[in-house]
């Protein structure tokens, strides 16, 4: 945990924060923060800053909080993601949050096993917990929005435009394509929307429907990747193409 | 499993292959391959091709094998990787194999917990099993070479040059750096060697020693990533910069 996340309800009227539960336990058992020590904190949806420990006793952490800095810039990316197997989703959601994705629509697809819908990983509380892990890791405060949709075609035809916006560059990593990902359009697009299929890929009907809705197919190369590998690979590549790295603030260390 | 991997000892003098154990079980229970069906196969360290099922009975799979195609091209990348926690290593090694990395040196570092050396994940058989999973996923046959080194400084000073080669572009993702990764040199380097630190990063002594040995620091941006996320992000970015994707062989589907 590189950032202790605070929620609105943690704040008292005097501006101090009062934590119980998992975060208080972490502060006591892992960070072993003594009164006077300063922890890195962030307010969910808000700024990051410091929290001076006022008290760290059994089950209670009290902090004097100063929130002064913005969290890292957003990646400008949304994902339309065929629901991965639960074990993969537990890896993907923290990664997605840590990489600054704004929205994830977890959608059914022909090659998604029906049993995945019964997984506890799709419960809103479980999803939020996985996202918070990613934010704590990356020192971000912006919770991605995650939607689950059980019907692929109605989502693409009726909802996609409203939920994921008309202005994004829509990209479809799809093995039959031959065109690699290039900077040509990615670098200047206001947003990027990636449609990442299930193990085995989108079936032809799904790929065609996505292409009919503006998704441009490209190849990731001849290697077939697991979704938990493909997601960070793709997000890293899009970030690089969008130059989503702050400009140099000082000389390169030599 | 997108590729059934065959070892030299699986082959009979008549050119057929005879498999037992986990792979035969997979062919029977998951693939349910009947005699006459054709599976995608590859010979470890060699070509890929097809295997026609001759027999698929309890615990025994016999195949008539035709090996005709090269596996995917190599990424041209090696990793010097501070030993991650065992749970992360179990994710990183399959990903590394699936992304075509040639060599991984798992090295001790100041922020590596000593207990990691006792983990069963570092046993050669366990490492090989994780690598094979990655190859089966990516349809590759080339097993990465993995070395474990318990002493950081002697490895960097005395062994690195011989083991990882003098001609690689050496890169050090390191938060204090301000320079982002660019195509300037990555695109044309004969090989790339990435030095990826542990959770919490390389300590200053380690980073300085690496820089003294030619590693150029760069920033991944303000987000602190888990090693299992950072590795695919970085390998994806290096692949993109090296344009490690085969040239278009046909028109882009529209």
Short mmCIF file of C-alpha atoms in Angstrom, two decimals:
data_model
loop_
_atom_site.label_atom_id
_atom_site.label_comp_id
_atom_site.label_asym_id
_atom_site.label_seq_id
_atom_site.Cartn_x
_atom_site.Cartn_y
_atom_site.Cartn_z
CA UNK A 1 0.00 0.00 0.00
CA UNK A 2 1.65 3.20 -1.24
CA UNK A 3 -1.27 5.44 -0.40
CA UNK A 4 -3.76 5.26 2.44
CA UNK A 5 -7.16 6.02 0.90
CA UNK A 6 -9.66 8.02 2.93
CA UNK A 7 -13.39 8.18 2.29
CA UNK A 8 -15.68 11.11 2.98
CA UNK A 9 -17.13 9.32 5.99
CA UNK A 10 -13.65 9.02 7.55
CA UNK A 11 -13.44 12.78 8.02
CA UNK A 12 -14.55 14.50 11.21
CA UNK A 13 -15.79 18.10 11.24
CA UNK A 14 -12.43 19.30 12.61
CA UNK A 15 -10.66 18.05 9.45
CA UNK A 16 -8.98 15.07 11.10
CA UNK A 17 -9.68 11.56 9.82
CA UNK A 18 -10.62 8.56 11.91
CA UNK A 19 -10.12 5.09 10.44
CA UNK A 20 -11.10 1.65 11.62
CA UNK A 21 -11.04 -1.81 10.05
CA UNK A 22 -8.57 -3.02 7.46
CA UNK A 23 -6.80 0.29 6.94
CA UNK A 24 -6.30 0.89 10.67
CA UNK A 25 -5.01 -2.66 11.01
CA UNK A 26 -2.60 -2.15 8.10
CA UNK A 27 -1.33 1.10 9.63
CA UNK A 28 -0.69 -0.63 12.93
CA UNK A 29 0.64 -4.02 11.84
CA UNK A 30 2.44 -3.26 8.57
CA UNK A 31 3.30 0.41 8.64
CA UNK A 32 3.71 0.41 12.46
CA UNK A 33 3.11 4.15 12.29
CA UNK A 34 3.75 5.90 15.62
CA UNK A 35 2.11 9.20 16.61
CA UNK A 36 4.01 12.00 14.87
CA UNK A 37 4.84 9.97 11.81
CA UNK A 38 3.52 11.14 8.47
CA UNK A 39 1.74 8.81 6.03
CA UNK A 40 0.92 9.40 2.38
CA UNK A 41 -2.86 9.67 2.09
CA UNK A 42 -5.46 10.46 -0.56
CA UNK A 43 -9.16 11.21 -0.50
CA UNK A 44 -11.18 8.96 -2.81
CA UNK A 45 -12.11 11.10 -5.80
CA UNK A 46 -9.95 13.96 -4.56
CA UNK A 47 -6.46 15.14 -3.74
CA UNK A 48 -3.47 13.36 -2.26
CA UNK A 49 -1.29 14.61 0.57
CA UNK A 50 -0.08 13.71 4.03
CA UNK A 51 -1.63 12.37 7.20
CA UNK A 52 0.18 12.91 10.50
CA UNK A 53 -0.58 10.10 12.91
CA UNK A 54 -2.32 11.43 16.02
CA UNK A 55 -3.23 8.03 17.42
CA UNK A 56 -2.65 4.46 16.27
CA UNK A 57 -4.11 2.06 18.76
CA UNK A 58 -6.05 -1.19 18.62
CA UNK A 59 -8.42 -0.79 15.70
CA UNK A 60 -8.31 3.01 15.53
CA UNK A 61 -6.12 5.33 13.47
CA UNK A 62 -6.50 9.09 13.82
CA UNK A 63 -4.78 11.38 11.33
CA UNK A 64 -4.30 15.10 10.84
CA UNK A 65 -4.73 15.38 7.10
CA UNK A 66 -3.29 17.86 4.57
CA UNK A 67 -4.49 17.27 0.99
CA UNK A 68 -2.48 19.41 -1.40
CA UNK A 69 -1.66 17.62 -4.67
CA UNK A 70 -3.63 16.24 -7.57
CA UNK A 71 -3.48 12.48 -8.17
CA UNK A 72 -1.65 11.23 -11.29
CA UNK A 73 -3.20 12.27 -14.62
CA UNK A 74 -5.81 9.98 -16.14
CA UNK A 75 -4.85 7.54 -18.90
CA UNK A 76 -7.76 8.69 -21.09
CA UNK A 77 -8.68 5.07 -21.74
CA UNK A 78 -11.83 3.01 -21.28
CA UNK A 79 -12.19 -0.75 -21.67
CA UNK A 80 -14.90 -2.92 -23.10
CA UNK A 81 -13.79 -6.22 -21.63
CA UNK A 82 -15.33 -9.63 -22.21
CA UNK A 83 -15.81 -11.03 -18.71
CA UNK A 84 -12.62 -12.96 -17.94
CA UNK A 85 -12.51 -16.01 -15.73
CA UNK A 86 -12.77 -14.91 -12.07
CA UNK A 87 -9.11 -15.63 -11.32
CA UNK A 88 -8.06 -13.39 -14.19
CA UNK A 89 -10.50 -10.65 -13.22
CA UNK A 90 -8.91 -10.54 -9.76
CA UNK A 91 -5.64 -9.65 -11.47
CA UNK A 92 -7.05 -7.39 -14.16
CA UNK A 93 -9.13 -5.01 -12.02
CA UNK A 94 -6.30 -3.89 -9.70
CA UNK A 95 -4.04 -3.46 -12.75
CA UNK A 96 -6.67 -1.44 -14.58
CA UNK A 97 -7.16 0.86 -11.59
CA UNK A 98 -3.42 1.27 -11.10
CA UNK A 99 -3.02 2.24 -14.77
CA UNK A 100 -5.62 5.01 -14.59
CA UNK A 101 -8.43 3.57 -16.71
CA UNK A 102 -11.67 5.52 -16.29
CA UNK A 103 -14.39 3.06 -17.21
CA UNK A 104 -14.60 -0.70 -17.61
CA UNK A 105 -17.63 -2.39 -19.07
CA UNK A 106 -17.52 -6.10 -18.31
CA UNK A 107 -19.61 -7.63 -21.02
CA UNK A 108 -20.84 -11.08 -21.85
CA UNK A 109 -19.61 -12.74 -25.04
CA UNK A 110 -20.07 -16.05 -26.83
CA UNK A 111 -16.86 -17.46 -25.36
CA UNK A 112 -17.54 -16.25 -21.81
CA UNK A 113 -18.56 -19.15 -19.58
CA UNK A 114 -21.99 -18.63 -18.09
CA UNK A 115 -20.73 -19.69 -14.67
CA UNK A 116 -18.63 -16.53 -14.44
CA UNK A 117 -21.79 -14.53 -13.74
CA UNK A 118 -22.21 -16.42 -10.48
CA UNK A 119 -18.72 -15.52 -9.31
CA UNK A 120 -18.39 -13.40 -6.19
CA UNK A 121 -15.75 -11.39 -8.05
CA UNK A 122 -18.54 -9.63 -9.97
CA UNK A 123 -20.23 -8.39 -6.79
CA UNK A 124 -19.96 -4.57 -6.53
CA UNK A 125 -18.18 -4.71 -3.15
CA UNK A 126 -15.63 -7.21 -4.42
CA UNK A 127 -15.01 -5.14 -7.54
CA UNK A 128 -14.52 -2.00 -5.46
CA UNK A 129 -12.08 -3.77 -3.17
CA UNK A 130 -9.97 -4.86 -6.17
CA UNK A 131 -10.04 -1.35 -7.62
CA UNK A 132 -9.00 0.18 -4.30
CA UNK A 133 -5.99 -2.16 -4.18
CA UNK A 134 -4.90 -0.78 -7.55
CA UNK A 135 -5.38 2.83 -6.44
CA UNK A 136 -3.42 2.26 -3.22
CA UNK A 137 -0.63 0.78 -5.31
CA UNK A 138 -0.47 3.58 -7.89
CA UNK A 139 -1.18 6.45 -5.44
CA UNK A 140 -4.30 7.34 -7.33
CA UNK A 141 -7.65 8.40 -5.86
CA UNK A 142 -9.94 8.09 -8.88
CA UNK A 143 -12.10 4.96 -8.71
CA UNK A 144 -12.78 3.58 -12.19
CA UNK A 145 -16.44 3.06 -12.98
CA UNK A 146 -17.21 -0.62 -13.61
CA UNK A 147 -20.40 -1.83 -15.26
CA UNK A 148 -21.46 -5.44 -15.84
CA UNK A 149 -23.64 -6.20 -18.85
CA UNK A 150 -25.12 -9.64 -19.49
CA UNK A 151 -26.09 -9.04 -23.12
CA UNK A 152 -23.45 -8.13 -25.67
CA UNK A 153 -25.50 -7.01 -28.65
CA UNK A 154 -27.96 -4.75 -26.81
CA UNK A 155 -25.06 -3.13 -25.01
CA UNK A 156 -23.13 -2.42 -28.20
CA UNK A 157 -26.17 -1.30 -30.16
CA UNK A 158 -28.09 0.69 -27.57
CA UNK A 159 -25.80 1.67 -24.70
CA UNK A 160 -22.20 1.88 -25.86
CA UNK A 161 -22.52 5.33 -27.38
CA UNK A 162 -24.05 6.83 -24.24
CA UNK A 163 -21.89 5.00 -21.71
CA UNK A 164 -18.50 5.14 -23.37
CA UNK A 165 -18.90 8.30 -25.42
CA UNK A 166 -18.90 9.03 -29.12
CA UNK A 167 -15.53 10.78 -29.30
CA UNK A 168 -13.20 7.92 -28.33
CA UNK A 169 -10.94 6.21 -30.83
CA UNK A 170 -12.29 2.67 -30.79
CA UNK A 171 -9.69 -0.06 -31.10
CA UNK A 172 -10.11 -3.81 -31.41
CA UNK A 173 -7.08 -6.01 -30.80
CA UNK A 174 -8.07 -8.94 -33.00
CA UNK A 175 -5.76 -11.69 -34.29
CA UNK A 176 -7.13 -11.79 -37.87
CA UNK A 177 -6.09 -8.14 -38.36
CA UNK A 178 -2.69 -7.38 -39.87
CA UNK A 179 -2.33 -3.71 -39.04
CA UNK A 180 -0.19 -3.10 -35.94
CA UNK A 181 -1.00 -0.41 -33.38
CA UNK A 182 0.56 2.86 -34.53
CA UNK A 183 0.78 6.39 -33.32
CA UNK A 184 -1.08 7.68 -36.40
CA UNK A 185 -4.36 8.24 -34.65
CA UNK A 186 -3.82 7.00 -31.11
CA UNK A 187 -1.51 9.87 -30.22
CA UNK A 188 -4.07 12.59 -30.86
CA UNK A 189 -7.36 10.89 -29.99
CA UNK A 190 -9.26 12.62 -27.15
CA UNK A 191 -9.91 9.21 -25.60
CA UNK A 192 -9.22 5.57 -26.46
CA UNK A 193 -11.70 2.72 -26.06
CA UNK A 194 -10.22 -0.79 -26.25
CA UNK A 195 -12.45 -3.83 -26.82
CA UNK A 196 -10.64 -6.84 -25.38
CA UNK A 197 -12.16 -10.23 -26.05
CA UNK A 198 -12.33 -13.40 -23.97
CA UNK A 199 -9.89 -16.33 -24.08
CA UNK A 200 -10.32 -17.60 -27.63
CA UNK A 201 -11.25 -14.12 -28.86
CA UNK A 202 -14.44 -12.48 -30.03
CA UNK A 203 -16.49 -14.70 -32.34
CA UNK A 204 -16.90 -13.33 -35.91
CA UNK A 205 -20.38 -11.94 -35.18
CA UNK A 206 -19.06 -9.96 -32.20
CA UNK A 207 -16.02 -8.65 -34.07
CA UNK A 208 -18.21 -7.62 -37.01
CA UNK A 209 -20.67 -5.84 -34.75
CA UNK A 210 -17.82 -3.98 -33.04
CA UNK A 211 -16.32 -3.03 -36.40
CA UNK A 212 -19.75 -1.83 -37.57
CA UNK A 213 -19.71 0.40 -34.49
CA UNK A 214 -16.41 2.00 -35.39
CA UNK A 215 -13.86 -0.29 -33.72
CA UNK A 216 -10.69 -0.52 -35.79
CA UNK A 217 -9.04 -3.95 -35.68
CA UNK A 218 -5.30 -4.24 -35.16
CA UNK A 219 -2.92 -7.07 -34.39
CA UNK A 220 -0.93 -7.58 -31.23
CA UNK A 221 1.42 -9.86 -33.15
CA UNK A 222 1.45 -13.64 -33.45
CA UNK A 223 1.53 -14.33 -29.70
CA UNK A 224 -1.78 -15.17 -28.06
CA UNK A 225 -1.82 -13.54 -24.64
CA UNK A 226 -3.89 -14.23 -21.57
CA UNK A 227 -6.23 -11.37 -20.79
CA UNK A 228 -4.30 -10.53 -17.60
CA UNK A 229 -1.17 -10.06 -19.74
CA UNK A 230 -2.87 -8.46 -22.75
CA UNK A 231 -4.52 -5.72 -20.67
CA UNK A 232 -1.32 -4.21 -19.21
CA UNK A 233 0.53 -4.74 -22.51
CA UNK A 234 -2.15 -2.80 -24.39
CA UNK A 235 -2.55 -0.09 -21.77
CA UNK A 236 1.24 0.36 -21.73
CA UNK A 237 1.34 0.66 -25.49
CA UNK A 238 -1.53 3.13 -25.66
CA UNK A 239 0.06 5.21 -22.89
CA UNK A 240 3.34 5.28 -24.78
CA UNK A 241 1.63 6.28 -28.03
CA UNK A 242 -0.32 8.99 -26.25
CA UNK A 243 2.88 10.08 -24.57
CA UNK A 244 0.95 9.92 -21.35
CA UNK A 245 4.02 10.65 -19.31
CA UNK A 246 4.65 14.07 -17.81
CA UNK A 247 7.29 16.14 -19.61
CA UNK A 248 10.80 16.07 -18.16
CA UNK A 249 11.08 18.30 -15.09
CA UNK A 250 14.82 17.99 -14.73
CA UNK A 251 17.96 16.59 -16.28
CA UNK A 252 18.33 12.88 -16.92
CA UNK A 253 20.49 11.34 -14.24
CA UNK A 254 23.68 10.04 -15.78
CA UNK B 1 -3.52 -24.33 -23.84
CA UNK B 2 -3.15 -23.09 -27.41
CA UNK B 3 -0.21 -25.34 -28.23
CA UNK B 4 0.61 -28.85 -27.06
CA UNK B 5 4.34 -28.86 -26.30
CA UNK B 6 6.34 -31.98 -27.11
CA UNK B 7 9.74 -32.85 -25.69
CA UNK B 8 12.48 -34.83 -27.40
CA UNK B 9 11.72 -37.82 -25.20
CA UNK B 10 8.10 -37.87 -26.40
CA UNK B 11 9.19 -38.84 -29.92
CA UNK B 12 9.44 -42.44 -31.05
CA UNK B 13 11.85 -43.52 -33.81
CA UNK B 14 8.97 -43.66 -36.32
CA UNK B 15 8.31 -39.93 -35.89
CA UNK B 16 5.12 -40.31 -33.90
CA UNK B 17 4.87 -38.85 -30.41
CA UNK B 18 3.62 -40.60 -27.31
CA UNK B 19 2.50 -38.51 -24.34
CA UNK B 20 1.48 -39.39 -20.83
CA UNK B 21 0.76 -37.40 -17.70
CA UNK B 22 -0.70 -33.89 -17.57
CA UNK B 23 -0.67 -33.29 -21.32
CA UNK B 24 -2.39 -36.58 -22.15
CA UNK B 25 -4.95 -35.84 -19.46
CA UNK B 26 -5.54 -32.34 -20.88
CA UNK B 27 -5.98 -33.79 -24.39
CA UNK B 28 -8.55 -36.24 -23.11
CA UNK B 29 -10.49 -34.18 -20.57
CA UNK B 30 -10.32 -30.66 -21.98
CA UNK B 31 -9.64 -31.01 -25.69
CA UNK B 32 -11.58 -34.32 -25.90
CA UNK B 33 -9.58 -35.03 -29.05
CA UNK B 34 -10.79 -38.09 -30.93
CA UNK B 35 -8.59 -40.14 -33.25
CA UNK B 36 -8.33 -38.31 -36.57
CA UNK B 37 -8.55 -34.85 -35.03
CA UNK B 38 -5.62 -32.52 -35.51
CA UNK B 39 -4.05 -30.60 -32.61
CA UNK B 40 -1.65 -27.69 -32.77
CA UNK B 41 1.70 -28.90 -31.45
CA UNK B 42 5.24 -27.61 -31.04
CA UNK B 43 8.56 -29.20 -30.20
CA UNK B 44 10.33 -27.50 -27.28
CA UNK B 45 13.15 -25.48 -28.80
CA UNK B 46 11.96 -26.26 -32.32
CA UNK B 47 9.18 -25.84 -34.86
CA UNK B 48 5.42 -25.78 -34.50
CA UNK B 49 2.93 -27.74 -36.58
CA UNK B 50 0.16 -30.26 -36.30
CA UNK B 51 -0.38 -33.52 -34.48
CA UNK B 52 -3.04 -35.92 -35.75
CA UNK B 53 -4.48 -37.95 -32.91
CA UNK B 54 -3.83 -41.68 -33.43
CA UNK B 55 -4.94 -42.75 -29.98
CA UNK B 56 -6.33 -40.88 -26.97
CA UNK B 57 -7.06 -43.31 -24.20
CA UNK B 58 -6.69 -43.37 -20.44
CA UNK B 59 -3.36 -41.70 -19.78
CA UNK B 60 -1.89 -42.13 -23.26
CA UNK B 61 -1.97 -39.80 -26.26
CA UNK B 62 -0.34 -40.87 -29.52
CA UNK B 63 0.14 -38.33 -32.30
CA UNK B 64 1.36 -38.31 -35.89
CA UNK B 65 3.38 -35.10 -35.91
CA UNK B 66 4.18 -32.67 -38.75
CA UNK B 67 6.43 -29.78 -37.67
CA UNK B 68 6.57 -27.18 -40.41
CA UNK B 69 6.54 -23.61 -39.09
CA UNK B 70 8.86 -21.49 -37.00
CA UNK B 71 7.53 -20.28 -33.63
CA UNK B 72 6.83 -16.52 -33.23
CA UNK B 73 9.89 -14.25 -33.50
CA UNK B 74 11.80 -13.50 -30.30
CA UNK B 75 11.23 -10.22 -28.47
CA UNK B 76 14.98 -9.55 -28.29
CA UNK B 77 14.62 -8.69 -24.61
CA UNK B 78 16.25 -9.98 -21.42
CA UNK B 79 15.26 -9.14 -17.85
CA UNK B 80 17.28 -8.53 -14.72
CA UNK B 81 14.48 -8.88 -12.21
CA UNK B 82 14.69 -8.39 -8.46
CA UNK B 83 13.09 -11.51 -7.02
CA UNK B 84 9.39 -10.68 -6.61
CA UNK B 85 7.22 -12.14 -3.88
CA UNK B 86 6.34 -15.74 -4.81
CA UNK B 87 2.74 -14.92 -5.69
CA UNK B 88 3.91 -12.28 -8.15
CA UNK B 89 6.58 -14.56 -9.63
CA UNK B 90 3.88 -17.10 -10.42
CA UNK B 91 2.21 -14.46 -12.58
CA UNK B 92 5.37 -12.92 -14.03
CA UNK B 93 7.09 -16.05 -15.34
CA UNK B 94 4.22 -17.27 -17.57
CA UNK B 95 3.79 -13.70 -18.86
CA UNK B 96 7.50 -13.37 -19.58
CA UNK B 97 7.54 -16.66 -21.50
CA UNK B 98 4.41 -15.74 -23.44
CA UNK B 99 5.96 -12.41 -24.44
CA UNK B 100 9.09 -14.03 -25.88
CA UNK B 101 11.75 -12.92 -23.39
CA UNK B 102 15.01 -14.87 -23.82
CA UNK B 103 16.68 -14.67 -20.43
CA UNK B 104 15.58 -13.75 -16.92
CA UNK B 105 18.05 -13.31 -14.11
CA UNK B 106 16.21 -13.35 -10.79
CA UNK B 107 18.50 -11.42 -8.51
CA UNK B 108 18.53 -10.57 -4.84
CA UNK B 109 18.21 -6.93 -3.82
CA UNK B 110 18.07 -4.94 -0.60
CA UNK B 111 14.28 -4.80 -0.66
CA UNK B 112 13.81 -8.49 -1.52
CA UNK B 113 12.59 -10.42 1.51
CA UNK B 114 15.01 -13.17 2.49
CA UNK B 115 12.14 -15.63 2.88
CA UNK B 116 11.54 -15.55 -0.89
CA UNK B 117 14.62 -17.72 -1.37
CA UNK B 118 12.88 -20.53 0.49
CA UNK B 119 9.87 -20.42 -1.80
CA UNK B 120 9.12 -23.50 -3.89
CA UNK B 121 8.47 -21.13 -6.80
CA UNK B 122 12.25 -20.74 -7.22
CA UNK B 123 12.80 -24.49 -7.67
CA UNK B 124 13.92 -25.25 -11.26
CA UNK B 125 11.01 -27.62 -11.91
CA UNK B 126 8.48 -25.10 -10.69
CA UNK B 127 10.05 -22.35 -12.80
CA UNK B 128 9.98 -24.57 -15.88
CA UNK B 129 6.33 -25.43 -15.31
CA UNK B 130 5.42 -21.71 -15.17
CA UNK B 131 7.42 -21.01 -18.32
CA UNK B 132 5.77 -23.88 -20.19
CA UNK B 133 2.35 -22.45 -19.30
CA UNK B 134 3.39 -19.21 -21.00
CA UNK B 135 4.69 -20.98 -24.09
CA UNK B 136 1.52 -23.08 -24.42
CA UNK B 137 -0.49 -19.87 -24.21
CA UNK B 138 1.52 -17.92 -26.80
CA UNK B 139 2.19 -20.87 -29.14
CA UNK B 140 5.91 -20.49 -28.63
CA UNK B 141 8.46 -23.29 -28.21
CA UNK B 142 11.48 -21.37 -26.94
CA UNK B 143 11.99 -21.83 -23.19
CA UNK B 144 13.46 -18.70 -21.63
CA UNK B 145 16.62 -19.29 -19.62
CA UNK B 146 16.11 -18.41 -15.95
CA UNK B 147 18.95 -17.92 -13.50
CA UNK B 148 18.69 -17.21 -9.78
CA UNK B 149 21.46 -15.17 -8.16
CA UNK B 150 21.62 -14.58 -4.43
CA UNK B 151 24.15 -11.76 -4.52
CA UNK B 152 23.38 -8.58 -6.42
CA UNK B 153 26.74 -6.85 -6.54
CA UNK B 154 28.88 -9.83 -7.60
CA UNK B 155 26.36 -10.63 -10.29
CA UNK B 156 26.36 -7.10 -11.71
CA UNK B 157 30.12 -6.66 -11.43
CA UNK B 158 31.38 -10.09 -12.46
CA UNK B 159 28.69 -11.97 -14.36
CA UNK B 160 26.27 -9.59 -16.03
CA UNK B 161 28.49 -8.90 -19.03
CA UNK B 162 29.01 -12.58 -19.79
CA UNK B 163 25.48 -13.75 -19.03
CA UNK B 164 23.42 -10.97 -20.55
CA UNK B 165 25.79 -9.80 -23.24
CA UNK B 166 27.65 -6.56 -23.86
CA UNK B 167 25.61 -5.40 -26.85
CA UNK B 168 22.21 -4.91 -25.24
CA UNK B 169 20.72 -1.50 -24.63
CA UNK B 170 20.45 -1.45 -20.83
CA UNK B 171 17.39 0.27 -19.42
CA UNK B 172 16.45 1.00 -15.84
CA UNK B 173 12.85 1.98 -15.10
CA UNK B 174 13.44 4.08 -12.01
CA UNK B 175 11.04 6.59 -10.46
CA UNK B 176 13.63 9.34 -9.76
CA UNK B 177 14.35 9.57 -13.52
CA UNK B 178 12.45 12.12 -15.60
CA UNK B 179 13.21 10.88 -19.11
CA UNK B 180 10.40 8.78 -20.58
CA UNK B 181 11.03 5.72 -22.70
CA UNK B 182 11.47 6.83 -26.32
CA UNK B 183 12.14 5.23 -29.64
CA UNK B 184 15.45 7.08 -30.00
CA UNK B 185 17.63 4.16 -29.15
CA UNK B 186 15.24 1.34 -28.29
CA UNK B 187 14.06 0.96 -31.88
CA UNK B 188 17.48 0.11 -33.26
CA UNK B 189 19.19 -1.66 -30.35
CA UNK B 190 20.24 -5.24 -31.16
CA UNK B 191 18.84 -6.34 -27.81
CA UNK B 192 17.23 -4.68 -24.78
CA UNK B 193 18.01 -5.54 -21.17
CA UNK B 194 15.54 -4.23 -18.59
CA UNK B 195 16.45 -4.06 -14.89
CA UNK B 196 13.20 -4.16 -12.92
CA UNK B 197 13.46 -3.58 -9.18
CA UNK B 198 11.51 -5.02 -6.28
CA UNK B 199 8.43 -3.50 -4.63
CA UNK B 200 9.78 -0.24 -3.25
CA UNK B 201 12.38 -0.04 -6.01
CA UNK B 202 16.13 -0.48 -6.17
CA UNK B 203 17.93 1.21 -3.27
CA UNK B 204 20.27 4.07 -4.31
CA UNK B 205 23.37 1.84 -4.14
CA UNK B 206 21.81 -0.67 -6.51
CA UNK B 207 20.56 1.96 -8.96
CA UNK B 208 23.98 3.63 -8.95
CA UNK B 209 25.76 0.34 -9.57
CA UNK B 210 23.42 -0.43 -12.46
CA UNK B 211 23.93 3.03 -13.92
CA UNK B 212 27.71 2.58 -13.58
CA UNK B 213 27.25 -0.56 -15.65
CA UNK B 214 25.51 1.26 -18.46
CA UNK B 215 21.84 1.11 -17.45
CA UNK B 216 19.99 4.23 -18.55
CA UNK B 217 17.25 5.31 -16.13
CA UNK B 218 13.85 6.33 -17.41
CA UNK B 219 10.49 7.01 -15.83
CA UNK B 220 7.33 4.98 -16.23
CA UNK B 221 5.32 8.00 -15.11
CA UNK B 222 3.97 8.89 -11.67
CA UNK B 223 2.08 5.64 -11.12
CA UNK B 224 3.82 3.02 -9.01
CA UNK B 225 3.05 -0.37 -10.50
CA UNK B 226 3.21 -3.85 -9.05
CA UNK B 227 5.92 -5.93 -10.68
CA UNK B 228 3.33 -8.22 -12.28
CA UNK B 229 1.80 -5.17 -13.99
CA UNK B 230 5.06 -3.35 -14.72
CA UNK B 231 6.62 -6.31 -16.54
CA UNK B 232 3.94 -6.66 -19.25
CA UNK B 233 3.59 -2.87 -19.51
CA UNK B 234 7.32 -2.52 -20.13
CA UNK B 235 7.59 -5.49 -22.47
CA UNK B 236 4.63 -4.16 -24.45
CA UNK B 237 6.22 -0.74 -24.73
CA UNK B 238 9.60 -2.11 -25.77
CA UNK B 239 7.93 -4.36 -28.36
CA UNK B 240 6.05 -1.39 -29.77
CA UNK B 241 9.18 0.74 -29.96
CA UNK B 242 11.08 -2.05 -31.62
CA UNK B 243 8.15 -2.56 -33.95
CA UNK B 244 8.37 -6.20 -33.07
CA UNK B 245 5.28 -7.05 -35.04
CA UNK B 246 5.46 -8.73 -38.42
CA UNK B 247 4.81 -6.47 -41.41
CA UNK B 248 1.30 -6.45 -42.84
CA UNK B 249 0.62 -9.53 -44.97
CA UNK B 250 -2.72 -8.43 -46.26
CA UNK B 251 -5.26 -5.62 -46.27
CA UNK B 252 -6.70 -4.27 -43.05
CA UNK B 253 -10.20 -5.60 -42.55
CA UNK B 254 -12.72 -2.79 -42.70
#
